Structures are given as structure tokens and as C-alpha cells.
mmCIF file of C-alpha atoms in Angstrom:
data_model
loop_
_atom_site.group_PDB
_atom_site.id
_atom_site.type_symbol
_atom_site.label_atom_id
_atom_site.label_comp_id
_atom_site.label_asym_id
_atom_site.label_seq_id
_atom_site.Cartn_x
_atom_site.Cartn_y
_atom_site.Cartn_z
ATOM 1 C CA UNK A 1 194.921 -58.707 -22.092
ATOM 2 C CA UNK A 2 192.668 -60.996 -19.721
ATOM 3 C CA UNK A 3 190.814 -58.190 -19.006
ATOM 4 C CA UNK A 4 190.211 -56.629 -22.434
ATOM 5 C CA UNK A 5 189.352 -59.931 -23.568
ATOM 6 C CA UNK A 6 187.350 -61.219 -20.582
ATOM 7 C CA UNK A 7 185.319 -58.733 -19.544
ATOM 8 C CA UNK A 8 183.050 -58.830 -23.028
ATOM 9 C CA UNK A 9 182.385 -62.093 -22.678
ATOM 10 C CA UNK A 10 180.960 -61.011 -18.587
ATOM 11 C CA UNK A 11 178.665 -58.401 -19.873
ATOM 12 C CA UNK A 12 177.499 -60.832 -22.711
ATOM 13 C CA UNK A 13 176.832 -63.796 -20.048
ATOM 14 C CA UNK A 14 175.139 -60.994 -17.553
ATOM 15 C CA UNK A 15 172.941 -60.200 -20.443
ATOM 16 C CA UNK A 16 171.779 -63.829 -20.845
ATOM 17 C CA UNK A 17 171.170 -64.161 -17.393
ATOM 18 C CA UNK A 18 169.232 -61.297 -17.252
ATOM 19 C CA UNK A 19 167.205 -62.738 -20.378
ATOM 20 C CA UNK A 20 166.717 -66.334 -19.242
ATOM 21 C CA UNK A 21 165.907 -64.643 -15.568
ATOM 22 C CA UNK A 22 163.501 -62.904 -16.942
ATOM 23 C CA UNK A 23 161.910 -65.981 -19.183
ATOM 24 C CA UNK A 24 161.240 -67.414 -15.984
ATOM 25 C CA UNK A 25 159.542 -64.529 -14.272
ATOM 26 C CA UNK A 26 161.678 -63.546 -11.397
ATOM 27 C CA UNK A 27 161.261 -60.441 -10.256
ATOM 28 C CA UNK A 28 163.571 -57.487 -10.957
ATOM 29 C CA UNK A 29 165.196 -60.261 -13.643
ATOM 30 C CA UNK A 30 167.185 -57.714 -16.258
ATOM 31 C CA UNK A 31 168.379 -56.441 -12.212
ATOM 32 C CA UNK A 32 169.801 -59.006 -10.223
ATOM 33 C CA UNK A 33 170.734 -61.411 -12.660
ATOM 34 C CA UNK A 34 173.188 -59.322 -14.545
ATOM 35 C CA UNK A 35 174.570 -57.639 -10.904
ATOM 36 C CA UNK A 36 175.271 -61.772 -9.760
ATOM 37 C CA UNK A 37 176.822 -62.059 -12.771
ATOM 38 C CA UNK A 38 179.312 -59.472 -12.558
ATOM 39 C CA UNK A 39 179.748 -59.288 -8.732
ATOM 40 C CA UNK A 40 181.001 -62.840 -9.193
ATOM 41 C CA UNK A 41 183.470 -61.758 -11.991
ATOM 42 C CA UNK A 42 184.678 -58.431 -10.328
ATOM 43 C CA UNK A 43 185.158 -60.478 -6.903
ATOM 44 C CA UNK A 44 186.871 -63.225 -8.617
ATOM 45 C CA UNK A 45 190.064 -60.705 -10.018
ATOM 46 C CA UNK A 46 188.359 -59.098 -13.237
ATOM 47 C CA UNK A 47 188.462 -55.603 -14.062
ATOM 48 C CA UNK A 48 185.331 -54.808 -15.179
ATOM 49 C CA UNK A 49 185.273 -51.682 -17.532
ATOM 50 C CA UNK A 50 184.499 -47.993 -16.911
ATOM 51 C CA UNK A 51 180.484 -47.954 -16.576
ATOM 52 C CA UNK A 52 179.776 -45.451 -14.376
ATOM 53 C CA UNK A 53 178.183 -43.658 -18.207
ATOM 54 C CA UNK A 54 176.118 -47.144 -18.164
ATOM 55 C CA UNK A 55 174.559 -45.916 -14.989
ATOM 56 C CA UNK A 56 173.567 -42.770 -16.093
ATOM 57 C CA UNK A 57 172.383 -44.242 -18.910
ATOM 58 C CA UNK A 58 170.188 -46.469 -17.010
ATOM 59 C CA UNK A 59 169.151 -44.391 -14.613
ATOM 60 C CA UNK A 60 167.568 -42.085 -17.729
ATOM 61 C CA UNK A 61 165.582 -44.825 -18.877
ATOM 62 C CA UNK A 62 164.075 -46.088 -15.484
ATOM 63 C CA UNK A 63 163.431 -42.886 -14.158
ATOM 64 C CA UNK A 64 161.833 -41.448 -17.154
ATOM 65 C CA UNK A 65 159.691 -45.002 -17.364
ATOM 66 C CA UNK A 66 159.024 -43.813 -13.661
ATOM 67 C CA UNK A 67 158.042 -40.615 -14.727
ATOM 68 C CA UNK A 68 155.423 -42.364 -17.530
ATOM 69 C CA UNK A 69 153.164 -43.642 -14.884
ATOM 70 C CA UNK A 70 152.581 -39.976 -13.476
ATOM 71 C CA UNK A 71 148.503 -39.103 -13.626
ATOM 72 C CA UNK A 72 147.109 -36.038 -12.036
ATOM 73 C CA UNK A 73 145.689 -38.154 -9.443
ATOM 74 C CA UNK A 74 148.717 -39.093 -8.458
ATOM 75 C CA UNK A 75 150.344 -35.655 -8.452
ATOM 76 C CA UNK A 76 147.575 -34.477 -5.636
ATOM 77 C CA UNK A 77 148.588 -38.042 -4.029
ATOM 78 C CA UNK A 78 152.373 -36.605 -3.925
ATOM 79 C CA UNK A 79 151.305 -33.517 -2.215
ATOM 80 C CA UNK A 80 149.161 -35.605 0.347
ATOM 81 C CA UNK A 81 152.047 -37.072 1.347
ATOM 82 C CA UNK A 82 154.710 -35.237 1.664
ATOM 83 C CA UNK A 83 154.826 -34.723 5.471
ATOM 84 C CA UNK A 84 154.866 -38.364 6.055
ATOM 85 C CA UNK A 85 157.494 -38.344 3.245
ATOM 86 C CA UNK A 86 159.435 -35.947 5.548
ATOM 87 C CA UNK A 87 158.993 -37.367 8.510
ATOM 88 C CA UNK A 88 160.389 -40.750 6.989
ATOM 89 C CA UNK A 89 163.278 -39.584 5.980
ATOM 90 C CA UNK A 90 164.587 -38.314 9.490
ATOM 91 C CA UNK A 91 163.123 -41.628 11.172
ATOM 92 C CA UNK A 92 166.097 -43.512 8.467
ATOM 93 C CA UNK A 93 168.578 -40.697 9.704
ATOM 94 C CA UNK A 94 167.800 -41.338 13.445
ATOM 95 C CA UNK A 95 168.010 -45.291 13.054
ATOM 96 C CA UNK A 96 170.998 -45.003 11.185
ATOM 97 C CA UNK A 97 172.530 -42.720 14.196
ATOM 98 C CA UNK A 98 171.406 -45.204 16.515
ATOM 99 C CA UNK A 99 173.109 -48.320 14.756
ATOM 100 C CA UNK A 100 176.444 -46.346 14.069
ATOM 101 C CA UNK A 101 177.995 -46.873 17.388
ATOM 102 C CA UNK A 102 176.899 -51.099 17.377
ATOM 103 C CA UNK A 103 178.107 -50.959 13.908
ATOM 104 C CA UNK A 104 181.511 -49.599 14.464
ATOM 105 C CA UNK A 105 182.616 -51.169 17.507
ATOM 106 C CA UNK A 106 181.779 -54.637 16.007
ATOM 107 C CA UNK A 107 183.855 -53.833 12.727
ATOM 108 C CA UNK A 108 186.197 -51.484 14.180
ATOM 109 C CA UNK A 109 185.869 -48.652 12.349
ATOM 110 C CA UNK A 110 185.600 -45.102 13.781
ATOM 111 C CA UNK A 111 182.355 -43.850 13.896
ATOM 112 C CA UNK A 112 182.268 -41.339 10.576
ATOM 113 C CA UNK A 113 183.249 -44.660 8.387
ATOM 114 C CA UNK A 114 180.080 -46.282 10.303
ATOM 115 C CA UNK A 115 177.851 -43.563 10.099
ATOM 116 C CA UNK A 116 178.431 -42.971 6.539
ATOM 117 C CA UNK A 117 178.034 -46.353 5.781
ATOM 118 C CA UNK A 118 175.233 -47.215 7.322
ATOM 119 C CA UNK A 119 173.050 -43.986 5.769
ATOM 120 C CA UNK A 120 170.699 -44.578 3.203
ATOM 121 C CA UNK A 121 171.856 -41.952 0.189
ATOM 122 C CA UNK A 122 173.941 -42.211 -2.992
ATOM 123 C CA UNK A 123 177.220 -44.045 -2.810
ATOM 124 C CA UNK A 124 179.165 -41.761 -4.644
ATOM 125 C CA UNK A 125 177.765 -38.802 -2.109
ATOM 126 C CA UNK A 126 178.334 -40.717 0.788
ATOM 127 C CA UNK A 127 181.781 -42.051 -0.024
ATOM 128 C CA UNK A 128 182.843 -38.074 -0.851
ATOM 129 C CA UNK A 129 180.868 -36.457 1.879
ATOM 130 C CA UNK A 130 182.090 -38.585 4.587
ATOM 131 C CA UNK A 131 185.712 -38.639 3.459
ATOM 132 C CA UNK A 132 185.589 -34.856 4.354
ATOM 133 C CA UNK A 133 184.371 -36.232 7.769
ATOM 134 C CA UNK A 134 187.743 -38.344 7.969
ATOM 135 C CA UNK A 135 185.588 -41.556 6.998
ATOM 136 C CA UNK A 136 187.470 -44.435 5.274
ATOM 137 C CA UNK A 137 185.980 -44.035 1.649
ATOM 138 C CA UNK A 138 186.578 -47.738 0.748
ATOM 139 C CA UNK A 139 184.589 -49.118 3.410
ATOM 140 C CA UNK A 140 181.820 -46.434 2.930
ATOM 141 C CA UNK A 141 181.716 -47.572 -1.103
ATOM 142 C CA UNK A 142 181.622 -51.564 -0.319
ATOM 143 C CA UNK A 143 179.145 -51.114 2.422
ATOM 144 C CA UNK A 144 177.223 -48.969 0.256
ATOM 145 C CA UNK A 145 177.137 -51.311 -2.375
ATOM 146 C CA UNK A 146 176.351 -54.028 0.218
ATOM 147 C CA UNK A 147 173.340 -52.395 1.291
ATOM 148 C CA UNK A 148 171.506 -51.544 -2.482
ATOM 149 C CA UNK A 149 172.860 -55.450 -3.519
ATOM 150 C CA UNK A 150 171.447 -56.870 0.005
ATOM 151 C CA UNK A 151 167.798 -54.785 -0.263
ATOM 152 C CA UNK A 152 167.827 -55.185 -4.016
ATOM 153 C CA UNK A 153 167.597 -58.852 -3.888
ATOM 154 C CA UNK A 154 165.526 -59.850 -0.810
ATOM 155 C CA UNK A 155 162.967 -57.332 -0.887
ATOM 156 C CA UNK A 156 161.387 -58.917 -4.277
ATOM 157 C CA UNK A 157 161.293 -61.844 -3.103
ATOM 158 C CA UNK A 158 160.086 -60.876 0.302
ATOM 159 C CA UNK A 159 157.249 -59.023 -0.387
ATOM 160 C CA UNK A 160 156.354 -61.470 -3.330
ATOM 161 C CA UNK A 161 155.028 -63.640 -0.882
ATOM 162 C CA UNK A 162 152.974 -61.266 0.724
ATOM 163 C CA UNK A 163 151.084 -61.678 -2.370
ATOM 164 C CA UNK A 164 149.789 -57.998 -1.835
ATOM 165 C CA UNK A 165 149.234 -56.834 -5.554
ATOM 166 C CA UNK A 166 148.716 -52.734 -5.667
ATOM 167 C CA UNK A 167 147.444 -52.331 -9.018
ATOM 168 C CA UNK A 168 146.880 -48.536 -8.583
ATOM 169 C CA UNK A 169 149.794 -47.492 -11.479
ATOM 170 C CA UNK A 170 150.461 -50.829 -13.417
ATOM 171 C CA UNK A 171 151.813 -50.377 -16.498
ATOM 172 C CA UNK A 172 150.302 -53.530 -17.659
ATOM 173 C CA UNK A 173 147.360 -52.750 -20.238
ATOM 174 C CA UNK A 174 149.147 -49.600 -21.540
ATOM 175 C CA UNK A 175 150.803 -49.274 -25.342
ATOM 176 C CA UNK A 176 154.384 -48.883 -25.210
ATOM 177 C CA UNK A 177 155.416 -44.931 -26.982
ATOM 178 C CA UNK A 178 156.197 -44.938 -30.623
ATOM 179 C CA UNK A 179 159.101 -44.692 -31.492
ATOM 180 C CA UNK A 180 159.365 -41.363 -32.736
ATOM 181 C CA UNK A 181 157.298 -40.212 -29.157
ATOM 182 C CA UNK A 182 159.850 -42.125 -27.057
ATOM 183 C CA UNK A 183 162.799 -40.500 -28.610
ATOM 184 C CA UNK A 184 161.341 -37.022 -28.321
ATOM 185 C CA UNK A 185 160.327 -38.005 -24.211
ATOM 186 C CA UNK A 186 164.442 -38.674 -23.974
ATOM 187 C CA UNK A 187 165.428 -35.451 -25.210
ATOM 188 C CA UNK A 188 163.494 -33.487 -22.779
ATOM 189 C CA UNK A 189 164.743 -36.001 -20.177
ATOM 190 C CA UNK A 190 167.980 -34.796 -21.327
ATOM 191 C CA UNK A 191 167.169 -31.468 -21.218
ATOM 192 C CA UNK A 192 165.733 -31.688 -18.020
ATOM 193 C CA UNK A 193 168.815 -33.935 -16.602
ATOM 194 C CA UNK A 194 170.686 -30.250 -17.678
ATOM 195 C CA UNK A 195 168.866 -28.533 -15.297
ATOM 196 C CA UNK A 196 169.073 -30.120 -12.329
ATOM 197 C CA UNK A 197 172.972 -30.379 -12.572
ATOM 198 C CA UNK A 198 173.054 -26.729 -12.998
ATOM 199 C CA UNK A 199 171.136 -26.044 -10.134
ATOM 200 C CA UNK A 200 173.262 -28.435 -8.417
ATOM 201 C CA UNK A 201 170.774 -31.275 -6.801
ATOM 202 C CA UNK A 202 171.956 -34.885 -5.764
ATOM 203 C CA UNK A 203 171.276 -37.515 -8.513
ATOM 204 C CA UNK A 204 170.429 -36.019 -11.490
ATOM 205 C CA UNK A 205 169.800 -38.627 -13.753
ATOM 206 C CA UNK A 206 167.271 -40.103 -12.045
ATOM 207 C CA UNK A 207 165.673 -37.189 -10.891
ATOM 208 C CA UNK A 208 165.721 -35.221 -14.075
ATOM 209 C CA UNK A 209 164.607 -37.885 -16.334
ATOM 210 C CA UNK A 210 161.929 -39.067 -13.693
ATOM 211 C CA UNK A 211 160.292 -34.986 -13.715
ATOM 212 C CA UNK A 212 160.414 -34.576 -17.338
ATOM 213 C CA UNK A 213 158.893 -37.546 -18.224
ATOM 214 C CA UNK A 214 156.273 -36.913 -15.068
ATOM 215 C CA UNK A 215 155.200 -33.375 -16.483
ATOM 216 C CA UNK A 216 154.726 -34.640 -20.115
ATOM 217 C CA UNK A 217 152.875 -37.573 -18.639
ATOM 218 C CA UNK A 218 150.632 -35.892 -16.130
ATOM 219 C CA UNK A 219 149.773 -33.007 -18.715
ATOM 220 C CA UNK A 220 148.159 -35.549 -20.884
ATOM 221 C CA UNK A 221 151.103 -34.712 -23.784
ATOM 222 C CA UNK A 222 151.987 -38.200 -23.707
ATOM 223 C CA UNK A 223 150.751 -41.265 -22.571
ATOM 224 C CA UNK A 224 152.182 -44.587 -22.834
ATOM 225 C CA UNK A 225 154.820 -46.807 -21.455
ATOM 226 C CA UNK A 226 158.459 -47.449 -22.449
ATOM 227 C CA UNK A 227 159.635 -49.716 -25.013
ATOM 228 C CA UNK A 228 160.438 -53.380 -23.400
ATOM 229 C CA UNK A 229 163.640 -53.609 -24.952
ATOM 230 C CA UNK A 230 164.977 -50.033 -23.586
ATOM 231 C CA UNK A 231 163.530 -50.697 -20.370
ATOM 232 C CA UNK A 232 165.334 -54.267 -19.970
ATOM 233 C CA UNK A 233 168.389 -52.473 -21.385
ATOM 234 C CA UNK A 234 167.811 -49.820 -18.091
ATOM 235 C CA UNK A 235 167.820 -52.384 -15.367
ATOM 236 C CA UNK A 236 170.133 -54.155 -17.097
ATOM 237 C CA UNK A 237 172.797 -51.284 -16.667
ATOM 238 C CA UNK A 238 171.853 -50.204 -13.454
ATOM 239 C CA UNK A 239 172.800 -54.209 -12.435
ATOM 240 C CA UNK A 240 176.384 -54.506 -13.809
ATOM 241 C CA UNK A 241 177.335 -51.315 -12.478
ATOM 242 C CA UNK A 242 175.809 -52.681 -8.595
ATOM 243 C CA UNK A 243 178.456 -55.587 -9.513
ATOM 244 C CA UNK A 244 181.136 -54.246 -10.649
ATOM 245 C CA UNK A 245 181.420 -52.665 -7.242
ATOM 246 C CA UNK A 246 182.335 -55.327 -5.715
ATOM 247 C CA UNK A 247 186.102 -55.118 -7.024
ATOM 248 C CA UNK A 248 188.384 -57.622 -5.980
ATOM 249 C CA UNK A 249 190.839 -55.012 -4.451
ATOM 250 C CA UNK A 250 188.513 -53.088 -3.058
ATOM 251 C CA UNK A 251 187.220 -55.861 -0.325
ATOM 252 C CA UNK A 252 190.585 -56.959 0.154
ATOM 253 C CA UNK A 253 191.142 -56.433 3.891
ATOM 254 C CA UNK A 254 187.652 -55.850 4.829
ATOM 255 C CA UNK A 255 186.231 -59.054 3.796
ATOM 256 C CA UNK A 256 184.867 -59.312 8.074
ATOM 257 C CA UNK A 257 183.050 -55.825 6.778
ATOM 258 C CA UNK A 258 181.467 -57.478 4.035
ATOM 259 C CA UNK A 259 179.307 -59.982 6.456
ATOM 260 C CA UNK A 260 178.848 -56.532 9.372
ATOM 261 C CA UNK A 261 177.715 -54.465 6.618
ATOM 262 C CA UNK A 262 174.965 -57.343 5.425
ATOM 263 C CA UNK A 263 173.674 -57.654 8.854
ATOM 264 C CA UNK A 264 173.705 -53.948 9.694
ATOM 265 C CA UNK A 265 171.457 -53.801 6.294
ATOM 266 C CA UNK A 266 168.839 -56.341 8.002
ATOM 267 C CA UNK A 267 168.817 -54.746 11.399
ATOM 268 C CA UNK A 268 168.530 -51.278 10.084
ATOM 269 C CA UNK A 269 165.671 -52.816 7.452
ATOM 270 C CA UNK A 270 164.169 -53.926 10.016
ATOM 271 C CA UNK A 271 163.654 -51.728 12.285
ATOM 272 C CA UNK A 272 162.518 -49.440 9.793
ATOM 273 C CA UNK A 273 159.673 -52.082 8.769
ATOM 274 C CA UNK A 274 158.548 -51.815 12.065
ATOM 275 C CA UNK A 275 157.962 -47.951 11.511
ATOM 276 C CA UNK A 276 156.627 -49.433 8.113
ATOM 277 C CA UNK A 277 153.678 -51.447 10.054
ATOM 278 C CA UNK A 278 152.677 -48.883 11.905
ATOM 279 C CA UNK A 279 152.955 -46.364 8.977
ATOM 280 C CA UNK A 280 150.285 -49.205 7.489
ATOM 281 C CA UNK A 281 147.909 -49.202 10.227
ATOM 282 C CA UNK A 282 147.951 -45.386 10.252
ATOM 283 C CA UNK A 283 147.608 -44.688 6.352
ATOM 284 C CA UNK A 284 144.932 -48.028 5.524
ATOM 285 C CA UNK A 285 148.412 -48.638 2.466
ATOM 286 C CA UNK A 286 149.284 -52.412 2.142
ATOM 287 C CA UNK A 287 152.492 -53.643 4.275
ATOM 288 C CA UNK A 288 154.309 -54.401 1.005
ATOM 289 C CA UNK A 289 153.898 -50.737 -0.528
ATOM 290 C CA UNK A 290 154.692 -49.168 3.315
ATOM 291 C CA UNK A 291 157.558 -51.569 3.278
ATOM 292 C CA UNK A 292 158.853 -50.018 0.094
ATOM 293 C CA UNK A 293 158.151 -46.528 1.050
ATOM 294 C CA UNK A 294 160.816 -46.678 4.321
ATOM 295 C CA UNK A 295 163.020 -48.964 2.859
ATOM 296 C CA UNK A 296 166.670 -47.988 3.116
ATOM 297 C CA UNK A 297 167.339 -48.829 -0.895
ATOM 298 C CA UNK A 298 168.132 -46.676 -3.534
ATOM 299 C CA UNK A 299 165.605 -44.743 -5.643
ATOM 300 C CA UNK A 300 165.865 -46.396 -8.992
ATOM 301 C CA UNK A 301 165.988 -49.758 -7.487
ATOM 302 C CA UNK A 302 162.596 -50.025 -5.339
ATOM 303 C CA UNK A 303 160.997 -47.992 -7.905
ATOM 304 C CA UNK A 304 161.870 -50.972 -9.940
ATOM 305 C CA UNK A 305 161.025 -53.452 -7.340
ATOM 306 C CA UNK A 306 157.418 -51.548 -6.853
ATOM 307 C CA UNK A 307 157.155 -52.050 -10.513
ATOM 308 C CA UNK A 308 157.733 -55.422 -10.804
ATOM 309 C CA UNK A 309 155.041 -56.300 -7.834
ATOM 310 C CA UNK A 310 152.592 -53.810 -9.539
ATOM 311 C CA UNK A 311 152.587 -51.507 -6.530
ATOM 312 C CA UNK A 312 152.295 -48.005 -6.514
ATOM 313 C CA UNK A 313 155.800 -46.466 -7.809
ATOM 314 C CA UNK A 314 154.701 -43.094 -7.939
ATOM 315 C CA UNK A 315 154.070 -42.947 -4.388
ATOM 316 C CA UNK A 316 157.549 -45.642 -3.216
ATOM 317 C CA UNK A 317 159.260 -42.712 -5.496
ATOM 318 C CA UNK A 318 158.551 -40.029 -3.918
ATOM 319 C CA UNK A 319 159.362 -41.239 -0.589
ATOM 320 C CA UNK A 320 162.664 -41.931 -1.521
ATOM 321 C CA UNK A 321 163.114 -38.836 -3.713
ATOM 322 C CA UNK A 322 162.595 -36.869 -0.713
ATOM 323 C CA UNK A 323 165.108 -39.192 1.536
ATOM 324 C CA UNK A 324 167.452 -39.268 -1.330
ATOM 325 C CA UNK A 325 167.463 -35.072 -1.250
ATOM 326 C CA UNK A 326 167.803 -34.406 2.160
ATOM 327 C CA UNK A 327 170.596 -37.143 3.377
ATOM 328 C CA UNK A 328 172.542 -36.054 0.177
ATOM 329 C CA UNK A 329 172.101 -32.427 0.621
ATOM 330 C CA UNK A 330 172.784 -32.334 4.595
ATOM 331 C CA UNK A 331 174.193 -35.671 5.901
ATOM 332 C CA UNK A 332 176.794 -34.004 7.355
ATOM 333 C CA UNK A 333 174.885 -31.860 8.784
ATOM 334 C CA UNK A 334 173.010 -34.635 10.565
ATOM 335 C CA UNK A 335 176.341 -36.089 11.598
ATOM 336 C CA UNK A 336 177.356 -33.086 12.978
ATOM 337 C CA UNK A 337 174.448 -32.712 14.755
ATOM 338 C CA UNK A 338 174.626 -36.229 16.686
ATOM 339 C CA UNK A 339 178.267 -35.589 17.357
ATOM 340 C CA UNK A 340 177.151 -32.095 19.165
ATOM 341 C CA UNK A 341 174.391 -33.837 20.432
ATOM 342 C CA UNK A 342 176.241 -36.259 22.476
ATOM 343 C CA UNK A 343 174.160 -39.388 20.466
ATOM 344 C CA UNK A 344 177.389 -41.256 19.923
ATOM 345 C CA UNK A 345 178.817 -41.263 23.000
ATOM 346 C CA UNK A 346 175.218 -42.374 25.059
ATOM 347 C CA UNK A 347 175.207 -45.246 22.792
ATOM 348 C CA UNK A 348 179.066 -45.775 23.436
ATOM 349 C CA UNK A 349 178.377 -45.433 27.291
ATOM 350 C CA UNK A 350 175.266 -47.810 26.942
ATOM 351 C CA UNK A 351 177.097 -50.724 25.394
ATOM 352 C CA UNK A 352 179.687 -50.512 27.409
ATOM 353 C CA UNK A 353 177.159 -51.041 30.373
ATOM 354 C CA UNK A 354 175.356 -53.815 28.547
ATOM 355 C CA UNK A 355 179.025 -55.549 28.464
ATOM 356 C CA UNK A 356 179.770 -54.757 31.605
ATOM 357 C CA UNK A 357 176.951 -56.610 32.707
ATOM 358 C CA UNK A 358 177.450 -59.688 30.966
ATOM 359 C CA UNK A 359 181.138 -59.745 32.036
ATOM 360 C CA UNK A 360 179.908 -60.247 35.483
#
């Protein structure tokens, strides 16, 4: 009864958070306001209702609003890129190999719940792929949830005050679709969404919605921007089903996790904004986009962040489409790999040194 009767009044509070959040001009308001919101609620002993539909749901809207800002130029951008994109996506794999061993000796974990923690891909894919690695799938879902909350948050507020404003595919200045258009740009989202789950890739919803509404956009059969009130509605979904991760039940136990995983997030962030600086110097892009375009976050959320600091989401999507498809489709591959490749046990050897050392 609590929870039938509570968690209403939640989603109704996360909305007005989201609303006044975004009345004062945070970034990624209709995000992080309504994931606070019902982190605090789910953590505090309420069962949040099923959303994992709401998701979806938002994940149609924001990737097909991603999909809107699609030009040609942009297009022959995408194919510029796409060996850096590559080469990105194996730099996050190799950091994340390196941080595994630190990671689980600290929490005590084995080293398949570290690893699959740790890598930057879907929750949902890494909680399933690494349980058939023998990883512990509760602390691969909390940590995962850790790291898109943790990145999700500071990075907006971070590179805000870089003050580094991209410009290149603002959707300020644009009409929003009619109606009628809008409706008709969802159905072949839909449609599209159909496709890629039959041909069986990672993520559909996102990726589906984000290439239909990228083809109608860069073919010149549409052009516009999405509604304000679907695209608040969106984020908004995508940030009470972050929170509601955060179950009560879930972290019991692993609470010491909670604060590893957060810090594991930073280091691995970091290190990978390193490669970001350098990417910078190399490629003449700001530090805030570059930031963005290694970031260990999920797809629809620095999309979102890239749109809220008017930087170039076409571009921070594609990087992370391509990370997003290879980790999903072949993480255990990599993990397979490092395990034959001895990776593990250097690192487990080399810390064992370092502690010998400060022993004596």
C-alpha cells in the first residue's frame, strides 16, 4: 500500500524538480533533478515502479532529437572520424583493464565483477554478459548505475566552466516540427527501432530512433527540432529510471562499493581526459567537446550534456555509438583476451610489489 500510494507522489515531485531545475537554467535540468529525486526515494525503502518501458520511451525521443541535428556536413564529419572513433573506444577498454585489478582488490571482488563494472557499455549488457563470466550481477548493476549518475552530474557542471561554447549544431534558432511532422518522424523511429532489434545490435532505442531521425534529417525531408515538452518529457524518463536503480536492497551489503565504484569513475575519467587533451591538441576540437567524446558515460546522456553546452552532439554521438557497439558486442571477448594475455595478473604482481615496498 505505501508503495502504490507513494511512489505517484515521487514521480510527481521528480517532475517539479525537473521543472523548477530547469526555470533556473541548470544544465541537463529535466536529467538530474528528477534522477536525485528518485535515487533519494528508491535508497530510502521505496519501490519505485516498473520503468524500464519509460526508458525506452525516453531513449526514442532523445535519440531521434539527436538524430534532428544531422546535416550532410556532418555526415562527411562522421566518416572523418571514425578511426579516431575506433581507436577511442579500445583506449576506454585498455584503461578499464588496467584499473580492474586496483579496483577489485580494494573492494574485494574477483576480477570479472571488477572488470565488468568498471567498462563503459550498457548496464543491462554488462550485468548479463559478465554474469556468464561468473561476475556478481548486483555489484556490476549498482556500479553501473554509479558510473552514468557520477559522469551525468559532474560533467555539466565541469565543463560549464570551461565556458567553451561549440555552436557548430545548436538547436537554438531552429522551429520545433509540427505536430503532424513530429508524429510521422516517431513512426519511422519506430520502424527503424524494429530493425535494429531484428538484426540484433546493442541498444536499440537509442540507436534506431537516433538513424531514422538522422536520414530524414540529413536528406533535407525534414528539418526542425523536437517539441520542448516531448523533449523535457525524454530526459525526464531517462532520469527516474538512473534513480530508481539505486534500490534500497540492491546496495544493501555493498554500501563500501558504492564510495570504490565513485572513485574508480573519477580515476578512470580521468585518465581518459588526459587521452582527451592530447586528442585536443592533435584534432585543433575544444577540451570540453574532446572531453565528451572519451568520456566513459552513456550515449543518451552526454549527447544530452553536449546539447545542453551547445557543443557538437553529432560528433560526442558518434564516438560513443561506436564505443557503445563494440564493448557490447565483444566485451567478453576483451576480457578474455586480458585473462589470456596475462594483463591481470602483471597488475596483480605489480601491486603486490608496490605494497611490498611500503611494508618495509
Amino acid at each position: 500500500m505505501r508503495t502504490s500510494v507513494l511512489a505517484p507522489c515521487v514521480l510527481i515531485i521528480a517532475g517539479l524538480a525537473g521543472w523548477t531545475a530547469s526555470a533556473l537554467k541548470l544544465p541537463l535540468a529535466w536529467v538530474l533533478a528528477p534522477m536525485l529525486v528518485v535515487a533519494l526515494a528508491s535508497m530510502a525503502g521505496l519501490r519505485m515502479p516498473e520503468i524500464r518501458m519509460g526508458r525506452k520511451i525516453g531513449q526514442l525521443i532523445v535519440g531521434s532529437a539527436i538524430g534532428l541535428t544531422m546535416t550532410p556536413q556532418a555526415a562527411g564529419m562522421l566518416v572523418a572520424w571514425s578511426p579516431l572513433m575506433v581507436l577511442t573506444a579500445f583506449v576506454a577498454i585498455g584503461v578499464t583493464g588496467l584499473l580492474t585489478v586496483p579496483f577489485a582488490r580494494l573492494s574485494g571482488q574477483d576480477t570479472a565483477t571488477a572488470f565488468f563494472s568498471l567498462t563503459p557499455g550498457g548496464l543491462s549488457e554488462m550485468a548479463h554478459v559478465g554474469a556468464a563470466e561468473g561476475a556478481r550481477t548486483e555489484v556490476v548493476a549498482l556500479a553501473q548505475a554509479v558510473r552514468v549518475a557520477v559522469l551525468v552530474t559532474v560533467l555539466p557542471l565541469l565543463l560549464r566552466s570551461f565556458g567553451e561554447d561549440g555552436g557548430l549544431l545548436s538547436q537554438e534558432g531552429r522551429l520545433d516540427l509540427p505536430v503532424f511532422v513530429y508524429a510521422g518522424v516517431l513512426l519511422a523511429c519506430l520502424l527503424s527501432i524494429r530493425l535494429v532489434r531484428y538484426i540484433g545490435a546493442n541498444n536499440p532505442w537509442m540507436i534506431g530512433a537516433l538513424l531514422a531521425a538522422a536520414l530524414l534529417a540529413g536528406s533535407g525531408l525534414v528539418s526542425g527540432r523536437t517539441p520542448w515538452i516531448p523533449f523535457a518529457l525524454g530526459q525526464y524518463l531517462i532520469g527516474i529510471s538512473i534513480g530508481a536503480r539505486f534500490e534500497r536492497e540492491r546496495m544493501k551489503g555493498i554500501l563500501r562499493i558504492l564510495g570504490l565504484a565513485m572513485a574508480m569513475v573519477l580515476v578512470l575519467s580521468l585518465v581518459l581526459a588526459g587521452y582527451a587533451w592530447l586528442l585536443s591538441r592533435i584534432s585543433g576540437q575544444g577540451l570540453s567537446t574532446t572531453i565528451l567524446l572519451t568520456s566513459p558515460g552513456g550515449m543518451a546522456e552526454m549527447a544530452l550534456t553536449a546539447t545542453a553546452l551547445h557543443l557538437n552532439v553529432m560528433l560526442v554521438t558518434g564516438f560513443h555509438f561506436v564505443r557503445s557497439f563494440i564493448v557490447n558486442a565483444y566485451v567478453s571477448n576483451f576480457y578474455r583476451l586480458f585473462l589470456r594475455l596475462g594483463v591481470f595478473g602483471h597488475m596483480e604482481q605489480l601491486l603486490s610489489r608496490l605494497a611490498g615496498e611500503k611494508r618495509r
